């Protein structure tokens, strides 16, 4: 079976982890700080704080901007549950918005309609690696006085109008989980423009322990510490950062291969009647997922047809406003999300996918399309 995703790992990653093992310092330490510096340089970001998952990156970013009880954060329903749980974990209320049907990106016009006096944040999700309309969202945020917390779990290496995602905006949250563009095994990071917010984030990732106070006293009493804020154990350990550093060195090659696969799929599927790719600008997108739409009544058959021929598929995502735990937060119709939710299918996309495997996926999808076309032709019309 060709899976939908898998990490691209080799000797470089293994050597990097081996070095951390030999050092005996597995937890938060110099490799983590080195990884933060490397991301900062790559993105051109003012501050970068590395954490243990993309989910904790989102949670801490919301906390760092003081968003909590009584506040609202606007988020697309069509995202991973992590985006929504992060808002709820901070004590705020998720307000679901709709997406554009061609790109599945947050619809900025719908965001504007959902702003209230309680809105303290908006969470654009750079779905599949495509950049949301950041300019429009940042202007709106400026006007209304709220923060833009980007869920860039899919978008490490993507750009928006020539600027790399994470180099501008308020807080950009990345995931380095096993199937992301680059991985730490598990990991995440927040890129920020505001030094004070970055400092709050650093404190919160390590149980609210004040490092400055620690340093002030550290000389005299190495065991002394001060807890000055709420906090969690969310830091990125050295052994995960080591994998991330090795992956970061290969980022250009990784993005190039993933783009080539997506462009090959786009070229092959452009003319099909039953299978439609999203409208993605691959000049700006470091692709994380490849998604097609099929008619809702054919999706189950499509996925079974591919599985029977050794091609894995998935669905990213089930809309959150339909999830039992999130449904109480749902308010107002999300017609485009509801429509596309039944149509989307994720096809295999990963760095080490071979040309032969791409060929198998393409031929299998084409075979399904021919079968659907034959079935439509064979269906007797009223006149016949
Ligand atoms: C859109 C989105 N947001 C957030 C996350 C959470 O990242 P992590 O798995 O590193 O916690 C993911 C991971 O799949 C994701 O796809």
Short mmCIF file of C-alpha atoms and ligand atoms in Angstrom, two decimals:
data_model
loop_
_atom_site.label_atom_id
_atom_site.label_comp_id
_atom_site.label_asym_id
_atom_site.label_seq_id
_atom_site.Cartn_x
_atom_site.Cartn_y
_atom_site.Cartn_z
CA UNK A 1 0.00 0.00 0.00
CA UNK A 2 1.29 3.49 -0.86
CA UNK A 3 0.54 5.48 2.31
CA UNK A 4 -0.77 9.06 2.24
CA UNK A 5 2.23 10.31 4.21
CA UNK A 6 5.51 9.25 5.78
CA UNK A 7 8.60 11.04 7.05
CA UNK A 8 11.80 11.24 4.99
CA UNK A 9 14.54 10.11 7.39
CA UNK A 10 18.07 8.88 6.79
CA UNK A 11 21.58 8.59 8.14
CA UNK A 12 21.89 12.35 8.73
CA UNK A 13 18.96 12.33 11.16
CA UNK A 14 20.25 9.15 12.82
CA UNK A 15 23.74 10.65 13.31
CA UNK A 16 22.23 13.83 14.76
CA UNK A 17 20.21 11.86 17.32
CA UNK A 18 23.27 9.71 18.07
CA UNK A 19 25.28 12.80 18.99
CA UNK A 20 22.62 13.89 21.48
CA UNK A 21 22.56 10.37 22.95
CA UNK A 22 26.33 10.47 23.43
CA UNK A 23 26.13 13.88 25.08
CA UNK A 24 23.79 12.44 27.72
CA UNK A 25 21.64 15.62 27.63
CA UNK A 26 18.34 14.54 26.07
CA UNK A 27 16.05 17.31 27.40
CA UNK A 28 15.87 21.06 26.73
CA UNK A 29 19.35 22.32 25.96
CA UNK A 30 21.84 23.61 23.44
CA UNK A 31 20.50 21.59 20.45
CA UNK A 32 17.04 23.07 21.04
CA UNK A 33 18.51 26.60 21.10
CA UNK A 34 20.53 25.83 17.97
CA UNK A 35 17.33 24.65 16.24
CA UNK A 36 15.56 27.88 17.26
CA UNK A 37 18.42 29.96 15.83
CA UNK A 38 18.40 27.94 12.59
CA UNK A 39 14.64 28.45 12.14
CA UNK A 40 15.02 32.15 12.94
CA UNK A 41 17.68 32.51 10.25
CA UNK A 42 15.68 30.48 7.72
CA UNK A 43 12.50 32.47 8.25
CA UNK A 44 14.04 35.85 9.02
CA UNK A 45 11.83 35.92 12.14
CA UNK A 46 12.51 38.21 15.09
CA UNK A 47 11.94 35.50 17.75
CA UNK A 48 11.42 31.73 17.61
CA UNK A 49 10.40 29.51 20.54
CA UNK A 50 10.54 25.74 20.02
CA UNK A 51 7.95 23.53 21.72
CA UNK A 52 7.03 19.85 21.78
CA UNK A 53 4.06 19.88 19.34
CA UNK A 54 2.19 22.15 16.94
CA UNK A 55 -0.78 21.84 19.29
CA UNK A 56 1.18 23.30 22.22
CA UNK A 57 2.57 26.02 19.92
CA UNK A 58 -1.01 27.15 19.21
CA UNK A 59 -2.06 26.93 22.85
CA UNK A 60 0.93 28.95 24.11
CA UNK A 61 0.62 31.56 21.35
CA UNK A 62 -2.98 32.24 22.38
CA UNK A 63 -1.98 32.42 26.05
CA UNK A 64 0.97 34.69 25.25
CA UNK A 65 -1.41 37.26 23.74
CA UNK A 66 -3.54 37.21 26.90
CA UNK A 67 -6.54 35.66 25.16
CA UNK A 68 -8.75 33.72 27.56
CA UNK A 69 -12.12 33.52 29.28
CA UNK A 70 -14.84 35.62 27.63
CA UNK A 71 -12.78 36.13 24.44
CA UNK A 72 -13.58 34.84 20.96
CA UNK A 73 -11.12 33.50 18.36
CA UNK A 74 -12.29 33.04 14.76
CA UNK A 75 -11.08 29.77 13.20
CA UNK A 76 -12.13 27.77 10.12
CA UNK A 77 -14.16 24.68 10.94
CA UNK A 78 -12.18 22.79 8.27
CA UNK A 79 -8.95 22.24 10.21
CA UNK A 80 -7.39 19.68 12.50
CA UNK A 81 -9.01 19.43 15.95
CA UNK A 82 -5.76 20.83 17.43
CA UNK A 83 -6.57 24.38 16.25
CA UNK A 84 -9.90 24.38 18.06
CA UNK A 85 -8.68 22.58 21.19
CA UNK A 86 -5.92 25.18 21.60
CA UNK A 87 -8.52 27.96 21.75
CA UNK A 88 -10.65 26.06 24.26
CA UNK A 89 -7.57 25.12 26.34
CA UNK A 90 -6.87 28.83 26.76
CA UNK A 91 -10.45 29.31 28.04
CA UNK A 92 -11.60 31.23 24.94
CA UNK A 93 -14.49 30.49 22.60
CA UNK A 94 -13.91 29.24 19.03
CA UNK A 95 -16.07 30.99 16.42
CA UNK A 96 -16.18 28.87 13.28
CA UNK A 97 -15.90 30.52 9.86
CA UNK A 98 -16.32 29.24 6.32
CA UNK A 99 -13.71 28.54 3.62
CA UNK A 100 -13.20 29.37 -0.04
CA UNK A 101 -14.37 26.41 -2.10
CA UNK A 102 -11.46 26.35 -4.57
CA UNK A 103 -8.59 26.61 -2.08
CA UNK A 104 -10.27 25.56 1.20
CA UNK A 105 -8.57 28.54 2.86
CA UNK A 106 -10.29 30.67 5.49
CA UNK A 107 -12.64 33.15 3.78
CA UNK A 108 -11.52 36.60 4.98
CA UNK A 109 -14.90 38.16 4.07
CA UNK A 110 -16.66 35.61 6.28
CA UNK A 111 -14.18 36.37 9.07
CA UNK A 112 -15.17 40.06 8.89
CA UNK A 113 -18.84 39.12 9.25
CA UNK A 114 -18.11 37.12 12.40
CA UNK A 115 -16.13 39.80 14.25
CA UNK A 116 -17.82 40.97 17.49
CA UNK A 117 -16.65 43.21 20.36
CA UNK A 118 -15.42 40.01 22.07
CA UNK A 119 -13.13 38.99 19.17
CA UNK A 120 -9.54 38.93 20.46
CA UNK A 121 -7.98 36.71 17.84
CA UNK A 122 -8.24 35.15 14.43
CA UNK A 123 -6.54 31.86 13.52
CA UNK A 124 -5.88 31.50 9.78
CA UNK A 125 -4.98 27.93 8.85
CA UNK A 126 -2.54 27.75 5.93
CA UNK A 127 -4.28 24.65 4.64
CA UNK A 128 -2.08 22.21 2.66
CA UNK A 129 0.67 24.83 2.87
CA UNK A 130 -1.21 27.53 0.95
CA UNK A 131 -0.92 31.02 2.46
CA UNK A 132 -4.16 32.61 3.67
CA UNK A 133 -4.87 36.22 2.72
CA UNK A 134 -2.59 37.57 5.45
CA UNK A 135 -2.59 41.18 4.24
CA UNK A 136 -6.34 41.46 4.55
CA UNK A 137 -6.39 39.69 7.94
CA UNK A 138 -3.61 41.86 9.36
CA UNK A 139 -5.38 45.05 8.26
CA UNK A 140 -8.60 43.80 9.87
CA UNK A 141 -6.70 42.85 13.04
CA UNK A 142 -5.11 46.29 13.21
CA UNK A 143 -8.49 47.99 12.77
CA UNK A 144 -10.27 45.81 15.34
CA UNK A 145 -7.34 45.46 17.75
CA UNK A 146 -6.99 41.68 17.84
CA UNK A 147 -4.13 39.20 17.30
CA UNK A 148 -3.53 36.97 14.29
CA UNK A 149 -2.35 33.56 15.53
CA UNK A 150 -1.42 31.63 12.37
CA UNK A 151 -1.86 27.88 12.32
CA UNK A 152 1.04 27.22 9.96
CA UNK A 153 1.29 23.52 10.83
CA UNK A 154 1.18 22.80 7.07
CA UNK A 155 3.16 25.79 5.85
CA UNK A 156 6.81 25.59 6.88
CA UNK A 157 8.68 27.13 3.93
CA UNK A 158 5.63 28.67 2.22
CA UNK A 159 5.49 32.33 1.22
CA UNK A 160 2.76 34.95 0.99
CA UNK A 161 3.31 37.57 -1.72
CA UNK A 162 7.02 36.83 -1.60
CA UNK A 163 7.39 37.00 2.21
CA UNK A 164 8.11 33.76 4.01
CA UNK A 165 5.36 32.61 6.40
CA UNK A 166 6.63 33.32 9.93
CA UNK A 167 8.67 36.39 8.97
CA UNK A 168 5.77 38.82 9.44
CA UNK A 169 2.50 38.81 11.37
CA UNK A 170 1.96 38.41 15.11
CA UNK A 171 2.53 34.73 15.93
CA UNK A 172 3.08 31.85 13.49
CA UNK A 173 2.75 28.31 14.81
CA UNK A 174 4.48 25.39 13.08
CA UNK A 175 4.21 21.64 13.59
CA UNK A 176 7.08 19.21 13.12
CA UNK A 177 5.10 16.03 13.76
CA UNK A 178 6.02 12.84 11.86
CA UNK A 179 4.10 13.64 8.67
CA UNK A 180 4.80 17.35 8.33
CA UNK A 181 7.04 18.88 5.64
CA UNK A 182 9.97 18.57 8.05
CA UNK A 183 9.77 16.63 11.30
CA UNK A 184 11.40 16.50 14.73
CA UNK A 185 9.67 13.18 15.44
CA UNK A 186 7.28 15.38 17.39
CA UNK A 187 7.79 19.12 17.68
CA UNK A 188 6.57 22.61 17.04
CA UNK A 189 7.66 26.24 17.09
CA UNK A 190 6.22 29.72 17.34
CA UNK A 191 7.72 32.61 15.35
CA UNK A 192 6.90 36.02 16.80
CA UNK A 193 7.57 39.70 16.19
CA UNK A 194 7.06 40.83 19.81
CA UNK A 195 9.91 40.15 22.24
CA UNK A 196 7.72 40.37 25.35
CA UNK A 197 5.24 37.84 23.97
CA UNK A 198 8.20 35.58 23.10
CA UNK A 199 9.48 35.88 26.67
CA UNK A 200 6.04 34.97 28.09
CA UNK A 201 5.95 32.00 25.75
CA UNK A 202 9.40 30.81 26.88
CA UNK A 203 8.31 30.95 30.49
CA UNK A 204 5.04 29.13 29.85
CA UNK A 205 6.68 26.31 27.92
CA UNK A 206 8.58 25.38 31.09
CA UNK A 207 5.95 25.41 33.86
CA UNK A 208 6.02 29.20 34.33
CA UNK A 209 9.55 29.12 35.72
CA UNK A 210 11.19 32.54 35.48
CA UNK A 211 14.59 32.00 33.90
CA UNK A 212 15.78 35.52 34.74
CA UNK A 213 15.05 35.03 38.40
CA UNK A 214 16.78 31.65 38.16
CA UNK A 215 19.83 33.24 36.56
CA UNK A 216 19.93 36.05 39.14
CA UNK A 217 20.08 33.55 41.98
CA UNK A 218 21.73 30.72 40.08
CA UNK A 219 25.29 31.67 40.96
CA UNK A 220 24.69 31.46 44.66
CA UNK A 221 22.02 28.75 44.75
CA UNK A 222 21.87 26.49 41.69
CA UNK A 223 18.76 24.72 43.07
CA UNK A 224 16.71 27.93 43.41
CA UNK A 225 13.87 28.88 41.05
CA UNK A 226 10.79 31.08 40.93
CA UNK A 227 7.42 30.29 39.31
CA UNK A 228 5.93 33.58 38.14
CA UNK A 229 3.27 32.54 35.57
CA UNK A 230 1.00 29.67 34.61
CA UNK A 231 2.86 27.10 32.55
CA UNK A 232 3.06 23.67 31.01
CA UNK A 233 5.79 21.19 30.19
CA UNK A 234 5.81 22.00 26.49
CA UNK A 235 9.51 22.44 25.67
CA UNK A 236 11.23 20.74 22.70
CA UNK A 237 13.91 18.29 23.91
CA UNK A 238 17.42 18.14 22.43
CA UNK A 239 16.94 14.75 20.77
CA UNK A 240 13.90 15.99 18.81
CA UNK A 241 15.63 19.27 17.91
CA UNK A 242 18.54 17.24 16.50
CA UNK A 243 16.22 15.53 14.00
CA UNK A 244 14.71 18.92 13.12
CA UNK A 245 18.15 20.46 12.49
CA UNK A 246 19.08 17.66 10.10
CA UNK A 247 15.74 18.02 8.30
CA UNK A 248 16.08 21.80 8.08
CA UNK A 249 19.36 21.37 6.17
CA UNK A 250 17.37 19.41 3.55
CA UNK A 251 14.39 21.79 3.42
CA UNK A 252 14.90 23.08 -0.14
CA UNK A 253 15.27 19.56 -1.54
CA UNK A 254 12.20 18.39 0.44
CA UNK A 255 10.01 21.26 -0.79
CA UNK A 256 11.20 20.83 -4.39
CA UNK A 257 10.28 17.12 -4.43
CA UNK A 258 6.88 17.68 -2.84
CA UNK A 259 6.11 20.48 -5.32
CA UNK A 260 7.12 18.26 -8.24
CA UNK A 261 4.73 15.52 -7.08
CA UNK A 262 1.85 18.00 -6.70
CA UNK A 263 2.49 19.51 -10.13
CA UNK A 264 2.56 16.02 -11.69
CA UNK A 265 -0.80 15.23 -10.06
CA UNK A 266 -2.27 18.59 -11.16
CA UNK A 267 -1.17 17.99 -14.75
CA UNK A 268 -2.64 14.48 -14.75
CA UNK A 269 -5.95 15.32 -13.08
CA UNK A 270 -6.68 18.69 -14.71
CA UNK A 271 -8.85 17.19 -17.46
CA UNK A 272 -10.70 14.55 -15.42
CA UNK A 273 -14.46 14.84 -15.03
CA UNK A 274 -14.93 13.23 -11.62
CA UNK A 275 -11.73 14.21 -9.78
CA UNK A 276 -10.80 17.87 -9.33
CA UNK A 277 -7.61 19.22 -7.71
CA UNK A 278 -7.71 22.33 -5.51
CA UNK A 279 -6.61 25.63 -7.11
CA UNK A 280 -3.14 25.90 -5.53
CA UNK A 281 -0.37 28.36 -6.37
CA UNK A 282 2.72 26.18 -6.02
CA UNK A 283 5.08 29.13 -6.38
CA UNK A 284 4.06 30.19 -2.88
CA UNK A 285 3.13 26.82 -1.40
CA UNK A 286 5.49 24.37 0.29
CA UNK A 287 2.93 21.58 -0.02
CA UNK A 288 2.02 19.44 2.97
CA UNK A 289 -1.13 17.67 1.74
CA UNK A 290 -2.49 16.98 -1.74
CA UNK A 291 -6.26 17.07 -1.83
CA UNK A 292 -8.79 16.42 -4.60
CA UNK A 293 -12.54 16.78 -4.65
CA UNK A 294 -14.82 14.04 -5.95
CA UNK A 295 -18.65 14.16 -5.99
CA UNK A 296 -19.91 13.40 -2.48
CA UNK A 297 -21.92 10.37 -3.63
CA UNK A 298 -18.77 8.86 -5.20
CA UNK A 299 -16.24 9.53 -2.41
CA UNK A 300 -16.66 6.21 -0.62
CA UNK A 301 -16.34 4.28 -3.90
CA UNK A 302 -13.29 6.36 -4.90
CA UNK A 303 -11.47 5.61 -1.65
CA UNK A 304 -12.35 1.90 -1.83
CA UNK A 305 -11.29 1.71 -5.50
CA UNK A 306 -7.88 3.20 -4.68
CA UNK A 307 -7.41 1.07 -1.55
CA UNK A 308 -8.14 -2.11 -3.53
CA UNK A 309 -5.32 -1.12 -5.90
CA UNK A 310 -2.78 -0.30 -3.20
CA UNK A 311 -3.22 3.47 -2.99
CA UNK A 312 -3.92 4.91 0.46
CA UNK A 313 -6.23 7.89 0.92
CA UNK A 314 -7.45 10.01 3.82
CA UNK A 315 -9.80 12.87 4.68
CA UNK A 316 -8.40 16.16 6.01
CA UNK A 317 -10.57 17.07 7.84
CA UNK A 318 -13.91 16.22 9.33
CA UNK A 319 -15.44 19.65 10.02
CA UNK A 320 -15.09 20.63 13.65
CA UNK A 321 -18.50 22.26 14.01
CA UNK A 322 -19.95 18.74 13.52
CA UNK A 323 -17.80 17.16 16.27
CA UNK A 324 -19.71 16.33 19.46
CA UNK A 325 -17.39 18.29 21.76
CA UNK A 326 -17.25 21.37 19.52
CA UNK A 327 -20.88 21.42 18.31
CA UNK A 328 -22.07 23.62 21.22
CA UNK A 329 -19.79 26.40 19.86
CA UNK A 330 -21.29 26.20 16.35
CA UNK A 331 -23.32 29.26 15.36
CA UNK A 332 -24.40 30.35 11.89
CA UNK A 333 -24.34 28.35 8.68
CA UNK A 334 -21.10 27.09 7.07
CA UNK A 335 -22.53 26.01 3.71
CA UNK A 336 -19.24 25.70 1.81
CA UNK A 337 -17.54 23.75 4.59
CA UNK A 338 -20.53 21.40 4.78
CA UNK A 339 -20.46 20.89 1.00
CA UNK A 340 -16.73 20.25 0.57
CA UNK A 341 -16.55 18.09 3.71
CA UNK A 342 -18.23 15.29 1.77
CA UNK A 343 -16.03 15.71 -1.31
CA UNK A 344 -12.41 15.99 -0.14
CA UNK A 345 -9.92 13.14 -0.38
CA UNK A 346 -6.21 13.25 0.45
CA UNK A 347 -3.86 11.43 -1.93
CA UNK A 348 -0.29 10.22 -1.17
CA UNK A 349 2.24 13.03 -0.82
CA UNK A 350 5.64 12.62 0.78
CA UNK A 351 9.22 13.45 -0.05
CA UNK A 352 10.38 9.89 -0.77
CA UNK A 353 7.42 9.02 -3.03
CA UNK A 354 9.04 7.58 -6.16
CA UNK A 355 8.13 8.48 -9.75
CA UNK A 356 6.82 4.93 -10.17
CA UNK A 357 4.52 5.39 -7.15
CA UNK A 358 3.32 8.74 -8.49
CA UNK A 359 2.57 6.90 -11.75
CA UNK A 360 0.56 4.26 -9.88
CA UNK A 361 -1.51 6.92 -8.10
CA UNK A 362 -2.13 8.78 -11.37
CA UNK A 363 -3.12 5.65 -13.30
CA UNK A 364 -5.43 4.44 -10.52
CA UNK A 365 -7.20 7.80 -10.27
CA UNK A 366 -7.56 7.90 -14.07
CA UNK A 367 -8.98 4.37 -14.07
CA UNK A 368 -11.60 5.44 -11.53
CA UNK A 369 -12.51 8.44 -13.66
CA UNK A 370 -12.94 6.22 -16.76
CA UNK A 371 -15.14 3.85 -14.76
CA UNK A 372 -17.36 6.73 -13.59
CA UNK A 373 -17.57 8.09 -17.14
CA UNK A 374 -18.60 4.64 -18.47
CA UNK A 375 -21.23 4.31 -15.73
CA UNK A 376 -22.68 7.74 -16.60
CA UNK A 377 -22.82 6.82 -20.33
CA UNK A 378 -24.42 3.46 -19.53
CA UNK A 379 -27.15 4.98 -17.34
CA UNK A 380 -30.41 4.91 -19.37
CA UNK A 381 -31.95 8.35 -19.76
CA UNK A 382 -35.71 8.98 -19.60
CA UNK A 383 -35.82 9.39 -23.39
CA UNK A 384 -34.14 6.05 -24.04
C1 LIG B 1 -3.78 22.23 10.76
C2 LIG B 1 -3.06 21.64 11.93
N1 LIG B 1 -2.97 22.35 13.06
C3 LIG B 1 -2.32 21.88 14.14
C4 LIG B 1 -1.74 20.65 14.15
C5 LIG B 1 -1.10 20.15 15.39
O1 LIG B 1 0.24 19.82 15.26
P1 LIG B 1 0.88 18.64 16.12
O2 LIG B 1 0.46 17.34 15.54
O3 LIG B 1 2.35 18.87 15.99
O4 LIG B 1 0.41 18.82 17.52
C6 LIG B 1 -1.80 19.86 12.99
C7 LIG B 1 -1.20 18.51 12.95
O5 LIG B 1 -1.62 17.63 12.25
C8 LIG B 1 -2.49 20.36 11.86
O6 LIG B 1 -2.57 19.64 10.73
#
